[in-house]
PDB file of N, CA and C in Angstrom:
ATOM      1  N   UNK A 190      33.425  17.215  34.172  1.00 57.00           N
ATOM      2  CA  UNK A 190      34.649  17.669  34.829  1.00 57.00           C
ATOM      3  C   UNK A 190      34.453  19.108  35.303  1.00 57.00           C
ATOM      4  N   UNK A 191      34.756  19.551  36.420  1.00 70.00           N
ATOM      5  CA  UNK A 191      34.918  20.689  37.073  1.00 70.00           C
ATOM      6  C   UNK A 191      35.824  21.695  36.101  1.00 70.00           C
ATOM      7  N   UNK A 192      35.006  22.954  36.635  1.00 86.00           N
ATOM      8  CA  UNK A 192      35.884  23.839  36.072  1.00 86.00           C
ATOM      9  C   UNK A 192      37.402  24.414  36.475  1.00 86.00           C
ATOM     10  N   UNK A 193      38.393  24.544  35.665  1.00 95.00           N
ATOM     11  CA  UNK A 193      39.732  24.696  36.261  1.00 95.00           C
ATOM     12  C   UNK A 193      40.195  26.047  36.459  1.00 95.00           C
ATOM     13  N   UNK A 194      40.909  25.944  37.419  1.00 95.00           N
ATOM     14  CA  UNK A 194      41.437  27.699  37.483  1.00 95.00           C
ATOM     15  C   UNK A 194      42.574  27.658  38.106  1.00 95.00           C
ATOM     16  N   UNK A 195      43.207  28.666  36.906  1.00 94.00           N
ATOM     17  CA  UNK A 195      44.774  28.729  36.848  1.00 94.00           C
ATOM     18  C   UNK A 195      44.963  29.442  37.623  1.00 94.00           C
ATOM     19  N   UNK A 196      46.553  29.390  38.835  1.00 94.00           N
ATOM     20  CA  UNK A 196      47.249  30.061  39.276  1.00 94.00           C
ATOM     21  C   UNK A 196      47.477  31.031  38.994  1.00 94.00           C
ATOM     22  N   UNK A 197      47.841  32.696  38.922  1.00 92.00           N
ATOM     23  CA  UNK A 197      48.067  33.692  37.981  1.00 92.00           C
ATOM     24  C   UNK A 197      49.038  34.592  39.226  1.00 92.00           C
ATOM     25  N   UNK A 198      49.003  34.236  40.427  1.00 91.00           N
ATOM     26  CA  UNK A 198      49.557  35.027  41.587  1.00 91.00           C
ATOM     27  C   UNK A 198      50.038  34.265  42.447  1.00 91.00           C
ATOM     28  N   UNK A 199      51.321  34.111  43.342  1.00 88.00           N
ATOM     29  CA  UNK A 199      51.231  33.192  44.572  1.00 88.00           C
ATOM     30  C   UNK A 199      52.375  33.305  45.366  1.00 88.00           C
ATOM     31  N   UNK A 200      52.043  34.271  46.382  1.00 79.00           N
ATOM     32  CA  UNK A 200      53.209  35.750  47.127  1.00 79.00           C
ATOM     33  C   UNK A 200      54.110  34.252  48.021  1.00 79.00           C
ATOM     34  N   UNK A 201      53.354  33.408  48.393  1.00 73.00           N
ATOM     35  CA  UNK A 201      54.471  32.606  49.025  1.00 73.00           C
ATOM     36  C   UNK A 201      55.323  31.290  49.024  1.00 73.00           C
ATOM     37  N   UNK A 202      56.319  30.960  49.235  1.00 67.00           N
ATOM     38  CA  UNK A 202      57.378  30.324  49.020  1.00 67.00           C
ATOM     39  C   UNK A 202      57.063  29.994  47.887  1.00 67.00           C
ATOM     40  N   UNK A 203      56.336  28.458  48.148  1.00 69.00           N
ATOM     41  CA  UNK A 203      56.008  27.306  46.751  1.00 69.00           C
ATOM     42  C   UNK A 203      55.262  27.741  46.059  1.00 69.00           C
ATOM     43  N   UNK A 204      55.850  28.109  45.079  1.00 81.00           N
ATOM     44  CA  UNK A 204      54.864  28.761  43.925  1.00 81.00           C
ATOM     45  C   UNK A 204      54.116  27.744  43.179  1.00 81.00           C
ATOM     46  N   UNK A 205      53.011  27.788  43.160  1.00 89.00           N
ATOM     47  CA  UNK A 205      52.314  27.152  42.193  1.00 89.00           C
ATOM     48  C   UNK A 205      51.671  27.711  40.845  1.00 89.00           C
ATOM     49  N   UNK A 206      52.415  29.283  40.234  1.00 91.00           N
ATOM     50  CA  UNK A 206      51.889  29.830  39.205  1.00 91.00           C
ATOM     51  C   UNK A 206      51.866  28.703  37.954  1.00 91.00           C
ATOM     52  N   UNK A 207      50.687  28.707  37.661  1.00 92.00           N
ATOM     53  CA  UNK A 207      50.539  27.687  35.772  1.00 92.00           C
ATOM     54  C   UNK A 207      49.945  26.500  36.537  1.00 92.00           C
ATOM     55  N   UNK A 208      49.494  26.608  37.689  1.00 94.00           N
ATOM     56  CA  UNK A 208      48.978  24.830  38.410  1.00 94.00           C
ATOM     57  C   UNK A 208      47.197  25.251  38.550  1.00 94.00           C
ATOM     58  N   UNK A 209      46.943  23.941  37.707  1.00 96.00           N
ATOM     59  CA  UNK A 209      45.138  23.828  37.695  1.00 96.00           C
ATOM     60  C   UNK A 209      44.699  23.718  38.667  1.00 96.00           C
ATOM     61  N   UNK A 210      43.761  24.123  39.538  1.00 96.00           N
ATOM     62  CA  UNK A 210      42.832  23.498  40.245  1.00 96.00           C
ATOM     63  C   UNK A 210      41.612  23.643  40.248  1.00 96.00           C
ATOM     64  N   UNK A 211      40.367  22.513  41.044  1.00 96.00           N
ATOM     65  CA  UNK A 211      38.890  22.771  41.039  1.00 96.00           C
ATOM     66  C   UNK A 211      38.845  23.990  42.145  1.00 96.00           C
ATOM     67  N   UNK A 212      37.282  24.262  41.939  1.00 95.00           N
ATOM     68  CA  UNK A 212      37.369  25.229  42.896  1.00 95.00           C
ATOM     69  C   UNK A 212      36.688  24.511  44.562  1.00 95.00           C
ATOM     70  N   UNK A 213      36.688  23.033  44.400  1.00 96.00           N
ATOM     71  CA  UNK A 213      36.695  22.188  45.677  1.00 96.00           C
ATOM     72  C   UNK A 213      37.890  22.196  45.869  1.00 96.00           C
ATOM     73  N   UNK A 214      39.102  21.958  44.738  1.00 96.00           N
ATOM     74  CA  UNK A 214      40.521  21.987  45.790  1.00 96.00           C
ATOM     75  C   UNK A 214      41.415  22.934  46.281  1.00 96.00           C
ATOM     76  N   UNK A 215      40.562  24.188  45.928  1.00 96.00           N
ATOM     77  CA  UNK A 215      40.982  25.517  46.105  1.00 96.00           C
ATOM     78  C   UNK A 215      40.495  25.631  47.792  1.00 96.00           C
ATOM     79  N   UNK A 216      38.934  25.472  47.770  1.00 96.00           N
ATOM     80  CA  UNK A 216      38.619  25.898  48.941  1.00 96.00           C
ATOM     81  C   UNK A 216      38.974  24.852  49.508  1.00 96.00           C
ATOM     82  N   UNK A 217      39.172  23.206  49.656  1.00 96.00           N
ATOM     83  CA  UNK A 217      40.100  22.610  50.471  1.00 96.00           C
ATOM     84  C   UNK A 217      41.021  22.980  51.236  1.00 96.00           C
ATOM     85  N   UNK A 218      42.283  23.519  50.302  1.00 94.00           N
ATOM     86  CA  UNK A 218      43.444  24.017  50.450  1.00 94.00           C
ATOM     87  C   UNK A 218      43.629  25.398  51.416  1.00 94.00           C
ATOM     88  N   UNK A 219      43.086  26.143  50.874  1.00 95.00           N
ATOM     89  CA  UNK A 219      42.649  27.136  51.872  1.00 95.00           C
ATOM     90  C   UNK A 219      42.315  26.973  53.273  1.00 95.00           C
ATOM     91  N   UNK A 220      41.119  25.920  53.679  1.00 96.00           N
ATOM     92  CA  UNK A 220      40.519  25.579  54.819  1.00 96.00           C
ATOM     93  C   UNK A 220      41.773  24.968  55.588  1.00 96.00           C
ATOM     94  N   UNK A 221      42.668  24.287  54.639  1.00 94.00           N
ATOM     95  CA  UNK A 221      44.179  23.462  55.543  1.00 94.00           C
ATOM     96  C   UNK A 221      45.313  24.705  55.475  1.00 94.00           C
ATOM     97  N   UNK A 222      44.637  25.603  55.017  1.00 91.00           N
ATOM     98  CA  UNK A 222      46.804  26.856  55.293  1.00 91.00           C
ATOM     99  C   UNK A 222      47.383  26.493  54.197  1.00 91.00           C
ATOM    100  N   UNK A 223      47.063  25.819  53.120  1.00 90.00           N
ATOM    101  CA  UNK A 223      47.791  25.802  52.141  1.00 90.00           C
ATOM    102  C   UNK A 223      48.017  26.719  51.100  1.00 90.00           C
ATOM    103  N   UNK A 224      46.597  27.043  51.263  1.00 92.00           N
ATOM    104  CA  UNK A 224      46.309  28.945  50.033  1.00 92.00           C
ATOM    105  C   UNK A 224      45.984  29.483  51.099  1.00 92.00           C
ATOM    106  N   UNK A 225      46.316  30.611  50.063  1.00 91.00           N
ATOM    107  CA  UNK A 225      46.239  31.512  51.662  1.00 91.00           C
ATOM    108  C   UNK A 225      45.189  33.061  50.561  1.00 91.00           C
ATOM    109  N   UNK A 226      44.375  33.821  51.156  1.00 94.00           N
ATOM    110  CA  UNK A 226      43.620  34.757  50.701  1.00 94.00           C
ATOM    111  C   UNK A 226      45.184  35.959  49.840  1.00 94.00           C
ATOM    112  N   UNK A 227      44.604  36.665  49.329  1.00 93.00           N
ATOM    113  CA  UNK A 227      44.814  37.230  47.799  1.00 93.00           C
ATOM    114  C   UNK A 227      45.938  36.724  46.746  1.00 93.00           C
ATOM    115  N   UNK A 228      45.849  35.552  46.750  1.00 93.00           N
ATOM    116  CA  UNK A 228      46.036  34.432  45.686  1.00 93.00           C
ATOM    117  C   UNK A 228      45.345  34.433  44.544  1.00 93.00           C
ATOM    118  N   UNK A 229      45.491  34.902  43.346  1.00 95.00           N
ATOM    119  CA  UNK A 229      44.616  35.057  41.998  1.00 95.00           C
ATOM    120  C   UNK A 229      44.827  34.276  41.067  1.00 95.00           C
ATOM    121  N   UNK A 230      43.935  33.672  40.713  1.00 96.00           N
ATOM    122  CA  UNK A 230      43.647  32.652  39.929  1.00 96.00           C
ATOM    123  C   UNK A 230      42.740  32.723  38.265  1.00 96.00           C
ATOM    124  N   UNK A 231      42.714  32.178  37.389  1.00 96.00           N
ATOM    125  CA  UNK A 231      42.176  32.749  36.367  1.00 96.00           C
ATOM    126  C   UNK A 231      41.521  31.609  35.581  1.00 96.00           C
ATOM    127  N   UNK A 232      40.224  31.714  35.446  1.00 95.00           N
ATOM    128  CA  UNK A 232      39.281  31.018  34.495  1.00 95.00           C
ATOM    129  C   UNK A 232      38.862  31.164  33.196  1.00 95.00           C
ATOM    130  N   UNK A 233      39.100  30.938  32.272  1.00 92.00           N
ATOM    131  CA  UNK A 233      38.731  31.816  30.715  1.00 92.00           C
ATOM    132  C   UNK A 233      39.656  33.207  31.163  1.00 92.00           C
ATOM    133  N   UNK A 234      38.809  34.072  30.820  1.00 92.00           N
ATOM    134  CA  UNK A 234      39.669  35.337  30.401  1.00 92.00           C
ATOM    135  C   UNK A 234      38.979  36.113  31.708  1.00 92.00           C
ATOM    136  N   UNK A 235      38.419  35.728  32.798  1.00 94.00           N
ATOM    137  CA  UNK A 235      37.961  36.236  34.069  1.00 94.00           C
ATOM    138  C   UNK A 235      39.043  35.884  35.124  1.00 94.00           C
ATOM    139  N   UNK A 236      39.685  36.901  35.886  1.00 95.00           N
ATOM    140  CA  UNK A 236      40.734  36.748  37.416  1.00 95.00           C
ATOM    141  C   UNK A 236      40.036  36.660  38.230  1.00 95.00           C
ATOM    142  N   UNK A 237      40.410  36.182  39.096  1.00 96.00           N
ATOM    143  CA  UNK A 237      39.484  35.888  41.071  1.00 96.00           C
ATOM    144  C   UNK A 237      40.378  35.717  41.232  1.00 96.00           C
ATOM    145  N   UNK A 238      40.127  36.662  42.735  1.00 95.00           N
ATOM    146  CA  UNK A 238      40.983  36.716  43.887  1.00 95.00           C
ATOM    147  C   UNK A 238      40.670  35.574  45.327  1.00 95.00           C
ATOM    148  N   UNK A 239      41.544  34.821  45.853  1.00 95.00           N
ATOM    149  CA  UNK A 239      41.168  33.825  46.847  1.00 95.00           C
ATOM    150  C   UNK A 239      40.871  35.365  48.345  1.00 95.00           C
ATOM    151  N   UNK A 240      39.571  35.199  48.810  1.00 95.00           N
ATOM    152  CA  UNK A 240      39.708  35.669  49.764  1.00 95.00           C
ATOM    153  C   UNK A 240      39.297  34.532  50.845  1.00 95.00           C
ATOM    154  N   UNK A 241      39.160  35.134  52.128  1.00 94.00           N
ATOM    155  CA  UNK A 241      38.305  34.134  53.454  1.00 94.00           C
ATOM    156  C   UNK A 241      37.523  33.193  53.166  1.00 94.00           C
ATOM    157  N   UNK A 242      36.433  33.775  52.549  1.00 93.00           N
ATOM    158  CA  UNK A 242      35.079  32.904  52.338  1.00 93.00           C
ATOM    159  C   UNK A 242      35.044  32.520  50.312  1.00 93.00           C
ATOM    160  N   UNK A 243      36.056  32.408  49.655  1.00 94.00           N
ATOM    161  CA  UNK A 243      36.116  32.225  48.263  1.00 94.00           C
ATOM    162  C   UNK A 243      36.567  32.794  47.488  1.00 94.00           C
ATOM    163  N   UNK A 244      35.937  32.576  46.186  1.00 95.00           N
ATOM    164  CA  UNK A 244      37.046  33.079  44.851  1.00 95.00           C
ATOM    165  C   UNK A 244      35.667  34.343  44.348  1.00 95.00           C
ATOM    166  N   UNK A 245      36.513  35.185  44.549  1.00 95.00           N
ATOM    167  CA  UNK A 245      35.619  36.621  44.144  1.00 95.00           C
ATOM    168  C   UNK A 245      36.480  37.258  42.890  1.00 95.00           C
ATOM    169  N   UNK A 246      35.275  37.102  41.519  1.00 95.00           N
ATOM    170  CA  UNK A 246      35.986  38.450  40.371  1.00 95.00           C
ATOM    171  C   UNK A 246      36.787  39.384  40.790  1.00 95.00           C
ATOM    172  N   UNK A 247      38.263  39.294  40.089  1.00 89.00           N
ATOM    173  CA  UNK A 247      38.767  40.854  40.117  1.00 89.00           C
ATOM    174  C   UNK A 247      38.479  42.057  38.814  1.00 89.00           C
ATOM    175  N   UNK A 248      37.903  42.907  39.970  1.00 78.00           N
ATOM    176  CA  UNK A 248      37.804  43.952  38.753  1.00 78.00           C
ATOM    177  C   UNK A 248      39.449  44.318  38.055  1.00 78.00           C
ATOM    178  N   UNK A 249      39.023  44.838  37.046  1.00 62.00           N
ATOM    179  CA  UNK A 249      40.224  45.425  36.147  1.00 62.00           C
ATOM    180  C   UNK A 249      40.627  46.517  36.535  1.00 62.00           C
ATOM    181  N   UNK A 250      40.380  47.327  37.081  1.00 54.00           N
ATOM    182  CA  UNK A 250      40.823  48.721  37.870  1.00 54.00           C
ATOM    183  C   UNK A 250      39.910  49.483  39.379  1.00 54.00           C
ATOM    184  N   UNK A 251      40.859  49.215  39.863  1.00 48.00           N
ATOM    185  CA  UNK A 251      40.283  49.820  41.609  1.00 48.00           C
ATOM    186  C   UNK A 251      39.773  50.924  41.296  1.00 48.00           C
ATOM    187  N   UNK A 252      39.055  51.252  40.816  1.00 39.00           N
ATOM    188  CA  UNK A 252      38.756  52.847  40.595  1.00 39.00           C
ATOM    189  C   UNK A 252      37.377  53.389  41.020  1.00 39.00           C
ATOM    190  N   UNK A 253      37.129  54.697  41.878  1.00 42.00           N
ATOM    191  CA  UNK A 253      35.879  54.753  42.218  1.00 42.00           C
ATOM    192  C   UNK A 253      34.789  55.137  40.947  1.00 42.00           C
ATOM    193  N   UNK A 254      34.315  54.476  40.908  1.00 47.00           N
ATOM    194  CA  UNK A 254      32.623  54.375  39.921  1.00 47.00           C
ATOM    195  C   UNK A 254      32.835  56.240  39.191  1.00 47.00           C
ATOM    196  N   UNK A 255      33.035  56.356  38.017  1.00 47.00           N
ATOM    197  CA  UNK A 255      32.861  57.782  37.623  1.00 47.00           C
ATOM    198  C   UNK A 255      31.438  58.299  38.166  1.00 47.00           C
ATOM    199  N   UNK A 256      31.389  59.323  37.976  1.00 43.00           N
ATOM    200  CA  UNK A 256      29.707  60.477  38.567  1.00 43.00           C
ATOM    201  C   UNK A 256      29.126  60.451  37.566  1.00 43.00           C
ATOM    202  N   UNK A 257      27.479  59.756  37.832  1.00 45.00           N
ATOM    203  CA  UNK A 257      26.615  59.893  36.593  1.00 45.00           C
ATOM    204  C   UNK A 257      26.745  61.076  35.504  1.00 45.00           C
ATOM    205  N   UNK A 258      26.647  61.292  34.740  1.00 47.00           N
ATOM    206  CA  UNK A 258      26.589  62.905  33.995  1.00 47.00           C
ATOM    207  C   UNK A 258      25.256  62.913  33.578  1.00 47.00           C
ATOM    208  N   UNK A 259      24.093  63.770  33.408  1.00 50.00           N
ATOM    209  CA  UNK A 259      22.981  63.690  32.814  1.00 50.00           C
ATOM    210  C   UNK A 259      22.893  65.114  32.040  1.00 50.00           C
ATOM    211  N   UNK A 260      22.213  64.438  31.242  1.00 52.00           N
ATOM    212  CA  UNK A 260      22.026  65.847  29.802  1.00 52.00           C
ATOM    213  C   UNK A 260      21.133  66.620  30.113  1.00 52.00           C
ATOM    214  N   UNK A 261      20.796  67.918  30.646  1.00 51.00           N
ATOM    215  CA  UNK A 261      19.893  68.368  31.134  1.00 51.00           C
ATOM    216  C   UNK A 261      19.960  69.781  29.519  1.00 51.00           C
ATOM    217  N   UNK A 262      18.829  69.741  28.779  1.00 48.00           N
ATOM    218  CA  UNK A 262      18.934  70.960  28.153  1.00 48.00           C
ATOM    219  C   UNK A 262      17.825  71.590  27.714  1.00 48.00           C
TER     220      UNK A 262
END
């Protein structure tokens, strides 16, 4: 059996938050206007975001990369 991934986001009308799907009926759905890109979905304890071309990890914070620090002494 395919792996399932939960609804966790879904900005329009028919909500489908708490509804399983594969990630063939994800990108189905998508390809017909039915999902639509930043739709987030959740597998185990990992979020993806629906964009254009698929389901891409969301990071946990938009944040730019801290600056290496190196110990120079």
């Amino acid at each position: 059996m395919a792996d399932q991934f939960i609804v966790t986001f879904d900005s329009h009308g028919l909500s489908l938050e708490g509804r399983k799907f594969s990630e063939k009926q994800i990108m189905s759905a998508l390809a017909e206007g039915h999902f639509r890109p930043g739709m987030r979905f959740r597998r185990g304890r990992t979020e993806f975001v629906l964009t254009k071309t698929g389901l891409v990890p969301r990071r946990r914070a938009d944040v730019e990369p801290e600056e290496e620090t190196t110990e120079e002494e």
